[in-house]
Coordinates of C-alpha atoms and ligand atoms in Angstrom, one line a residue:
M152 CA 0.0 0.0 0.0
K153 CA 2.8 2.4 0.9
S154 CA 4.6 1.9 -2.4
V155 CA 1.3 2.4 -4.2
L156 CA 0.9 5.7 -2.4
Y157 CA 4.4 6.6 -3.1
V158 CA 3.9 6.1 -6.8
L159 CA 0.7 8.1 -6.6
F160 CA 2.5 11.0 -5.0
V161 CA 5.4 10.9 -7.5
A162 CA 2.8 10.9 -10.2
I163 CA 1.1 13.9 -8.5
A164 CA 4.4 15.7 -8.4
L165 CA 5.3 14.8 -12.0
N166 CA 1.9 15.8 -13.2
A167 CA 2.0 19.1 -11.5
L168 CA 1.3 21.0 -14.7
A169 CA -1.6 18.8 -15.6
Q170 CA -2.8 19.2 -12.0
E171 CA -2.8 22.9 -12.4
Q172 CA -5.3 22.5 -15.2
S173 CA -7.4 19.9 -13.2
K174 CA -8.0 22.2 -10.3
P175 CA -11.7 22.0 -9.5
S176 CA -13.7 24.3 -11.6
T177 CA -15.8 26.9 -9.8
Q178 CA -18.9 24.9 -10.5
Q179 CA -17.7 21.3 -9.8
V180 CA -19.7 19.9 -6.9
T181 CA -18.3 17.2 -4.6
I182 CA -20.2 15.7 -1.7
I183 CA -18.5 14.1 1.3
R184 CA -20.5 11.8 3.6
A185 CA -19.0 12.0 7.1
G186 CA -19.6 9.3 9.6
S187 CA -18.5 11.7 12.4
L188 CA -17.6 15.3 11.9
I189 CA -15.3 17.4 14.1
D190 CA -15.7 20.8 12.5
G191 CA -12.7 22.5 14.3
K192 CA -14.9 24.9 16.2
A193 CA -17.8 23.1 17.9
E194 CA -17.1 21.4 21.2
K195 CA -18.8 18.2 20.2
P196 CA -18.7 16.0 17.0
R197 CA -21.8 15.6 14.9
H198 CA -22.7 12.3 13.2
D199 CA -23.9 11.3 9.8
Q200 CA -23.2 14.6 8.1
V201 CA -23.0 15.7 4.5
I202 CA -20.5 18.3 3.3
V203 CA -21.2 20.0 -0.1
I204 CA -18.2 21.4 -1.8
R205 CA -18.4 23.7 -4.8
G206 CA -15.1 24.3 -6.5
D207 CA -12.5 25.0 -3.8
R208 CA -15.0 26.1 -1.1
I209 CA -17.4 24.4 1.3
E210 CA -21.0 25.4 0.4
A211 CA -23.1 23.6 3.0
V212 CA -22.9 21.2 6.0
S213 CA -26.0 19.4 7.1
D214 CA -27.5 16.2 8.6
A215 CA -27.5 13.4 6.0
S216 CA -31.2 12.9 6.6
S217 CA -32.1 16.4 5.6
A218 CA -29.4 17.1 3.1
K219 CA -30.4 18.3 -0.4
L220 CA -27.9 16.6 -2.7
P221 CA -27.2 18.4 -6.0
D222 CA -27.5 16.1 -9.1
G223 CA -24.4 14.9 -10.8
A224 CA -22.2 15.5 -7.8
N225 CA -19.1 13.5 -7.2
V226 CA -19.6 11.6 -3.9
I227 CA -16.8 10.7 -1.5
D228 CA -17.9 8.2 1.1
L229 CA -16.2 8.8 4.5
S230 CA -19.2 7.4 6.4
Q231 CA -17.0 5.0 8.3
Q232 CA -14.5 7.7 9.3
T233 CA -14.1 10.8 11.4
V234 CA -13.8 13.9 9.2
L235 CA -11.9 17.0 10.4
P236 CA -10.7 20.3 9.0
G237 CA -7.2 20.3 7.3
L238 CA -4.7 20.6 10.2
I239 CA -2.5 23.6 10.8
D240 CA 1.1 23.5 12.1
S241 CA 2.1 27.0 13.2
H242 CA 5.8 26.3 13.7
T243 CA 7.7 24.5 11.0
H244 CA 11.0 24.8 9.0
I245 CA 10.6 23.2 5.6
F246 CA 14.3 24.2 4.9
L247 CA 15.5 22.0 7.8
Q248 CA 15.6 18.2 7.7
G249 CA 16.5 17.2 11.3
E250 CA 20.1 17.4 10.2
H251 CA 22.2 14.6 11.5
T252 CA 25.5 15.6 13.2
A253 CA 27.0 12.6 11.4
K254 CA 26.2 14.2 8.1
G255 CA 27.5 17.6 9.2
G256 CA 24.4 18.8 10.9
Y257 CA 23.2 22.4 10.7
H258 CA 26.6 23.5 9.4
E259 CA 26.4 21.3 6.4
N260 CA 22.9 22.4 5.5
I261 CA 23.8 26.1 5.5
S262 CA 27.4 26.1 4.2
T263 CA 27.7 23.3 1.7
A264 CA 24.2 22.4 0.3
P265 CA 23.5 24.3 -2.9
F266 CA 20.2 26.3 -2.9
A267 CA 18.7 23.9 -5.4
M268 CA 19.3 21.0 -3.1
R269 CA 17.7 22.9 -0.2
A270 CA 14.7 23.8 -2.4
A271 CA 14.4 20.2 -3.5
R272 CA 14.4 19.0 0.2
A273 CA 11.9 21.8 1.1
T274 CA 9.6 20.6 -1.7
V275 CA 9.7 17.1 -0.2
A276 CA 9.0 18.5 3.3
A277 CA 6.0 20.4 2.0
R278 CA 4.6 17.3 0.3
R279 CA 5.1 15.2 3.5
A280 CA 3.1 17.7 5.5
L281 CA 0.3 17.7 3.1
E282 CA 0.3 13.8 3.0
Q283 CA -0.1 13.9 6.8
G284 CA -3.2 16.1 6.6
F285 CA -1.5 19.4 7.4
T286 CA -3.0 21.7 4.8
T287 CA -1.5 24.9 6.3
L288 CA 1.9 25.6 7.7
R289 CA 3.2 28.8 9.3
D290 CA 6.9 28.2 8.4
V291 CA 9.0 30.3 10.7
E292 CA 12.2 31.0 8.8
T293 CA 14.4 29.4 6.1
E294 CA 17.7 29.0 8.1
G295 CA 20.0 30.6 5.7
A296 CA 18.0 29.8 2.5
G297 CA 17.0 33.4 2.1
Y298 CA 13.6 34.0 0.5
G299 CA 13.3 30.3 -0.6
D300 CA 10.0 29.9 1.3
V301 CA 8.4 32.7 -0.8
G302 CA 9.4 30.7 -3.9
I303 CA 8.1 27.3 -2.6
K304 CA 4.9 29.0 -1.6
Q305 CA 4.5 30.4 -5.1
A306 CA 5.3 27.0 -6.7
I307 CA 2.5 25.4 -4.5
N308 CA 0.0 28.1 -5.2
E309 CA 0.6 27.9 -8.9
G310 CA 0.2 24.1 -8.9
Y311 CA 3.8 23.1 -9.8
I312 CA 4.3 21.1 -6.6
P313 CA 1.9 19.6 -4.0
G314 CA 2.0 21.3 -0.6
P315 CA 0.1 23.0 2.1
R316 CA -0.9 26.6 2.2
L317 CA 2.2 28.4 3.4
I318 CA 2.4 31.4 5.7
V319 CA 6.1 32.3 5.4
S320 CA 8.5 34.4 7.5
T321 CA 11.6 34.4 5.3
R322 CA 15.0 35.1 6.9
A323 CA 14.2 35.8 10.6
I324 CA 16.0 38.4 12.7
S325 CA 18.6 38.1 15.5
T326 CA 21.6 40.0 16.8
T327 CA 25.4 39.7 16.6
G328 CA 26.2 36.7 18.8
G329 CA 22.7 35.6 18.4
Y330 CA 22.7 32.9 15.7
Q331 CA 24.6 30.1 14.0
L332 CA 27.0 29.6 12.2
E333 CA 29.4 30.2 15.0
G334 CA 32.5 28.7 16.5
Y335 CA 34.7 29.5 13.4
A336 CA 37.9 31.6 13.3
P337 CA 36.9 35.2 14.0
E338 CA 38.6 36.2 10.8
L339 CA 36.1 34.2 8.7
E340 CA 32.9 35.9 7.6
M341 CA 30.5 32.9 8.0
P342 CA 26.9 32.8 6.7
K343 CA 24.2 33.1 9.4
G344 CA 20.9 31.3 9.6
A345 CA 19.1 34.5 10.4
Q346 CA 19.4 38.2 9.4
I347 CA 21.7 39.9 11.9
V348 CA 20.9 43.4 13.2
D349 CA 22.2 45.7 15.9
G350 CA 20.2 48.8 16.9
P351 CA 16.6 49.8 16.2
V352 CA 17.5 51.4 12.8
E353 CA 18.9 48.1 11.5
A354 CA 16.1 46.1 13.1
R355 CA 13.4 48.2 11.4
K356 CA 15.3 48.0 8.1
A357 CA 15.5 44.2 8.2
A358 CA 11.7 44.0 8.9
R359 CA 11.1 46.3 6.0
E360 CA 13.3 44.2 3.6
Q361 CA 11.6 41.0 4.7
L362 CA 8.1 42.4 4.4
D363 CA 9.0 43.9 1.0
H364 CA 10.2 40.5 -0.2
G365 CA 7.1 38.6 0.8
A366 CA 7.2 37.8 4.5
D367 CA 3.7 37.0 5.9
W368 CA 4.9 37.1 9.4
I369 CA 8.2 38.3 10.9
K370 CA 10.2 35.9 13.1
V371 CA 12.5 37.2 15.7
Y372 CA 15.0 35.4 18.0
M373 CA 14.7 36.8 21.5
T374 CA 17.0 34.2 23.1
H375 CA 19.8 32.1 21.7
R376 CA 22.1 29.9 23.8
S377 CA 20.7 28.2 26.9
W378 CA 22.2 26.4 29.9
V379 CA 21.6 25.3 33.4
G380 CA 22.0 28.2 35.9
K381 CA 23.5 28.1 39.4
N382 CA 20.2 27.3 41.0
G383 CA 19.3 24.6 38.5
E384 CA 17.1 27.0 36.5
L385 CA 17.0 27.3 32.7
V386 CA 19.0 30.4 31.6
A387 CA 18.8 31.7 28.1
Q388 CA 21.0 34.4 26.5
P389 CA 18.9 37.4 25.5
T390 CA 19.4 38.9 22.0
L391 CA 17.4 41.9 20.9
T392 CA 16.7 44.8 23.3
V393 CA 13.2 45.9 23.9
E394 CA 14.0 49.0 21.8
E395 CA 15.2 46.9 18.8
L396 CA 12.1 44.6 19.1
R397 CA 9.7 47.6 19.3
A398 CA 11.1 48.9 16.1
I399 CA 10.4 45.6 14.4
V400 CA 6.9 45.2 15.9
D401 CA 5.9 48.8 15.1
E402 CA 7.0 48.4 11.5
T403 CA 5.4 45.0 11.1
H404 CA 2.1 46.0 12.6
G405 CA 2.1 49.0 10.3
W406 CA 2.0 46.5 7.4
G407 CA -0.9 44.7 9.0
K408 CA 1.3 41.7 9.9
K409 CA 2.4 40.0 13.0
V410 CA 5.6 39.1 14.9
A411 CA 6.5 35.6 16.2
C412 CA 9.2 35.6 18.9
H413 CA 11.4 32.6 19.6
A414 CA 11.9 32.9 23.4
Y415 CA 13.0 30.3 25.9
S416 CA 13.0 32.0 29.3
G417 CA 14.1 34.9 31.5
I418 CA 15.2 38.3 30.3
G419 CA 14.7 37.6 26.6
L420 CA 11.2 36.2 27.1
H421 CA 10.2 39.2 29.1
R422 CA 11.7 41.5 26.5
A423 CA 9.6 39.7 23.9
L424 CA 6.4 40.4 25.9
D425 CA 7.4 44.0 26.8
G426 CA 8.2 44.6 23.1
G427 CA 4.8 43.5 22.0
C428 CA 5.4 40.1 20.3
D429 CA 2.2 38.5 18.9
S430 CA 3.2 34.9 19.6
I431 CA 5.7 33.3 21.9
E432 CA 7.4 30.4 20.2
H433 CA 8.6 27.5 22.5
G434 CA 8.2 29.5 25.7
L435 CA 10.1 26.8 27.6
Y436 CA 10.0 28.5 31.0
L437 CA 7.0 30.8 31.6
D438 CA 7.1 32.4 35.1
D439 CA 3.8 33.7 36.6
A440 CA 4.5 37.2 35.5
A441 CA 4.9 36.1 31.9
I442 CA 1.6 34.2 32.0
I443 CA -0.2 37.2 33.5
Q444 CA 1.3 39.5 30.8
M445 CA 0.4 37.0 28.0
L446 CA -3.2 36.9 29.2
K447 CA -3.4 40.7 29.5
Q448 CA -1.9 41.3 26.0
G449 CA -3.6 38.4 24.4
T450 CA -0.3 36.9 23.3
W451 CA -0.5 33.5 21.5
Y452 CA 1.6 30.6 22.9
V453 CA 3.1 28.1 20.5
P454 CA 4.8 25.5 22.6
T455 CA 6.8 22.8 20.8
L456 CA 7.0 19.9 23.2
S457 CA 8.1 16.9 21.1
V458 CA 11.2 18.4 19.6
Y459 CA 12.7 18.7 23.1
Y460 CA 12.6 15.0 23.6
T461 CA 14.9 14.3 20.6
D462 CA 18.7 14.2 20.4
W463 CA 19.5 14.5 24.1
A464 CA 23.3 14.7 24.8
P465 CA 24.5 12.1 27.4
A466 CA 22.9 12.6 30.9
D467 CA 26.1 13.4 32.8
T468 CA 27.2 16.2 30.4
P469 CA 26.3 20.0 30.8
D470 CA 24.5 19.8 27.4
G471 CA 22.7 16.6 28.5
K472 CA 21.5 18.2 31.7
R473 CA 20.3 21.3 29.8
D474 CA 18.5 19.1 27.2
R475 CA 16.6 17.3 30.0
L476 CA 15.8 20.5 31.9
R477 CA 14.4 22.1 28.7
A478 CA 11.9 19.2 28.3
S479 CA 10.9 19.2 32.0
V480 CA 10.4 22.9 32.4
H481 CA 8.5 23.0 29.1
E482 CA 6.0 20.5 30.5
V483 CA 5.4 22.6 33.6
S484 CA 5.0 25.8 31.6
F485 CA 2.5 24.1 29.2
K486 CA 0.4 22.8 32.1
K487 CA 0.5 26.3 33.8
A488 CA -0.5 28.1 30.6
L489 CA -3.3 25.6 29.9
K490 CA -4.7 26.0 33.4
A491 CA -4.5 29.8 33.2
G492 CA -6.3 30.0 29.9
V493 CA -3.4 31.2 27.7
K494 CA -4.3 30.8 24.0
I495 CA -2.3 27.7 23.0
V496 CA -1.6 27.0 19.3
F497 CA -0.3 23.7 17.8
G498 CA 3.4 23.9 16.7
T499 CA 6.1 21.3 16.3
D500 CA 9.4 22.7 15.0
M501 CA 9.3 20.1 12.3
G502 CA 12.6 20.3 10.5
G503 CA 14.1 20.2 14.0
I504 CA 12.4 16.8 13.8
P505 CA 13.1 14.9 10.6
W506 CA 10.1 15.2 8.1
T507 CA 10.0 11.4 8.0
E508 CA 8.5 11.4 11.5
P509 CA 4.8 12.0 12.3
I510 CA 3.9 15.7 12.7
A511 CA 0.8 14.6 14.8
Q512 CA 3.0 13.2 17.6
E513 CA 2.7 16.7 19.1
F514 CA -1.0 16.1 19.7
T515 CA -0.1 13.0 21.8
R516 CA 2.2 15.1 24.1
M517 CA -0.4 17.8 24.5
V518 CA -3.0 15.3 25.6
E519 CA -0.5 13.5 27.8
F520 CA 0.1 16.9 29.5
G521 CA -3.5 17.4 30.3
M522 CA -5.1 19.1 27.2
S523 CA -8.4 17.5 26.1
P524 CA -8.2 15.9 22.6
M525 CA -10.8 18.4 21.3
D526 CA -8.8 21.3 22.6
A527 CA -5.7 19.9 21.0
I528 CA -7.5 19.5 17.7
Q529 CA -8.8 23.1 17.9
S530 CA -5.3 24.3 18.6
A531 CA -4.4 23.0 15.2
S532 CA -7.6 24.2 13.5
S533 CA -9.9 27.1 14.5
R534 CA -7.5 28.6 17.1
A535 CA -4.6 28.5 14.8
A536 CA -6.8 30.2 12.1
A537 CA -7.6 32.9 14.6
M538 CA -3.9 33.6 15.3
L539 CA -3.2 33.6 11.6
E540 CA -6.2 36.0 11.1
K541 CA -7.9 33.5 8.8
E542 CA -10.9 32.7 10.9
G543 CA -13.7 31.1 8.8
E544 CA -11.3 30.6 5.9
I545 CA -9.2 27.6 7.2
G546 CA -9.3 25.4 10.3
V547 CA -13.1 24.9 10.1
I548 CA -15.6 22.9 8.2
A549 CA -18.4 25.4 7.6
P550 CA -20.0 27.2 4.7
G551 CA -17.6 29.6 3.0
A552 CA -14.4 28.0 4.3
N553 CA -11.7 26.6 2.0
A554 CA -12.4 22.9 1.3
D555 CA -9.4 21.7 3.4
I556 CA -10.6 18.4 4.8
V557 CA -9.0 15.3 6.3
A558 CA -10.3 12.0 7.6
V559 CA -9.1 9.3 10.0
G560 CA -10.4 5.8 10.8
G561 CA -11.8 5.6 14.4
D562 CA -12.4 8.3 17.0
P563 CA -9.4 10.6 17.6
L564 CA -11.2 12.0 20.7
K565 CA -10.7 8.5 22.2
D566 CA -7.3 7.9 20.7
I567 CA -5.5 11.0 19.7
R568 CA -2.7 8.9 18.1
L569 CA -5.1 8.1 15.2
L570 CA -4.2 11.6 13.8
E571 CA -0.8 10.2 12.9
N572 CA -2.5 8.1 10.2
V573 CA -4.9 10.2 8.1
S574 CA -6.6 8.3 5.4
F575 CA -7.9 11.2 3.3
V576 CA -6.6 14.7 2.5
M577 CA -8.3 17.4 0.5
K578 CA -6.9 20.9 0.0
G579 CA -9.0 23.5 -1.7
G580 CA -11.4 20.9 -3.1
Q581 CA -8.5 18.8 -4.6
V582 CA -8.0 15.3 -3.2
F583 CA -4.3 14.6 -2.4
R584 CA -4.7 11.4 -0.5
S585 CA -7.3 8.7 -0.4
K586 CA -6.7 5.2 0.8
Ligands
ZN670 ZN1 11.8 26.7 15.2

């Protein structure tokens, strides 16, 4: 079955141009029979539903018993399955591949891989996300691949390659001493994985450049290195000052766009909040003051739990202790934020995790740490759509929304792991997977 699917997807990729022509016409009607429907917004599933799709949009959703079915419609029978909105991962890196240290790691990726190689790998990453039912990604920086994400997004939108809807943030911004590559002779001018700025003028200019070249969001690194402090706490080196961040936030908000801030803990995390970040990425250690401020400012929280359980250094080394501390404080922060009612959005840091692994593993962690399965699903559907200011367009199965629809066998509210194995994927009315 796997190889059949593989052939199918290769065929899809090779026939990209043909596919462009076979995009659903505005009048083509498709009907999906849903055994159980989790619409992304409602607190409870509904049973025996019919979804009417016209072209790339959902036209109607109703009980099967009362549904008026248009003549000549193409019927997709998912009456034995649970149907959900296409999933949204709000923290990915299609230009990273979980680089293995044995293969040169991050350094190899940024300093020896030709851009075409990086674009080819990003193309595969995008396809894998779609195959797994993730029909939208907020991809938070290209790690040295410049504006490659803008190009991949265009290739997807024009039908050349299969992939999710991409919300891109291009190069990201950090400060001198605040990003890789590092550890080389100081005489060498090494490429950096992010755009380096110092001072509010340079910070604002970087935001302007990135927005000018197609960034949908701006990504900022507010912390960089991290280690275990004297009292066993997680310490993170702060990067931008509040003044620098405010210049970026002010500029970006002026363009009607938002700022995502990578922030682990301490000074950098508090600067992120004081500077007006729209979303806190990772947020490994959230103290009470941070949680109160996030609630007050309506800051989104995109924890990324799973990635901190990968690649631990040996337990008795400083790095090994730090790696374990990162995971354990993240669990506590997630639970505190959940209890306090902080707006939590699904994110994985895929790319930090190889794209061959299931994206949906993050749902399992969230549920393990006390989130209800329905809440976890909403964090990757309607709540993510709200953060992305695409409410009603994506992350919901309702009239007027894009026809982004996935299905799984069984009940994911009883076993969240089922989301690791979607059986059906539709994006914008086009079927990309059906088994
Ligand atoms: Zn990341």
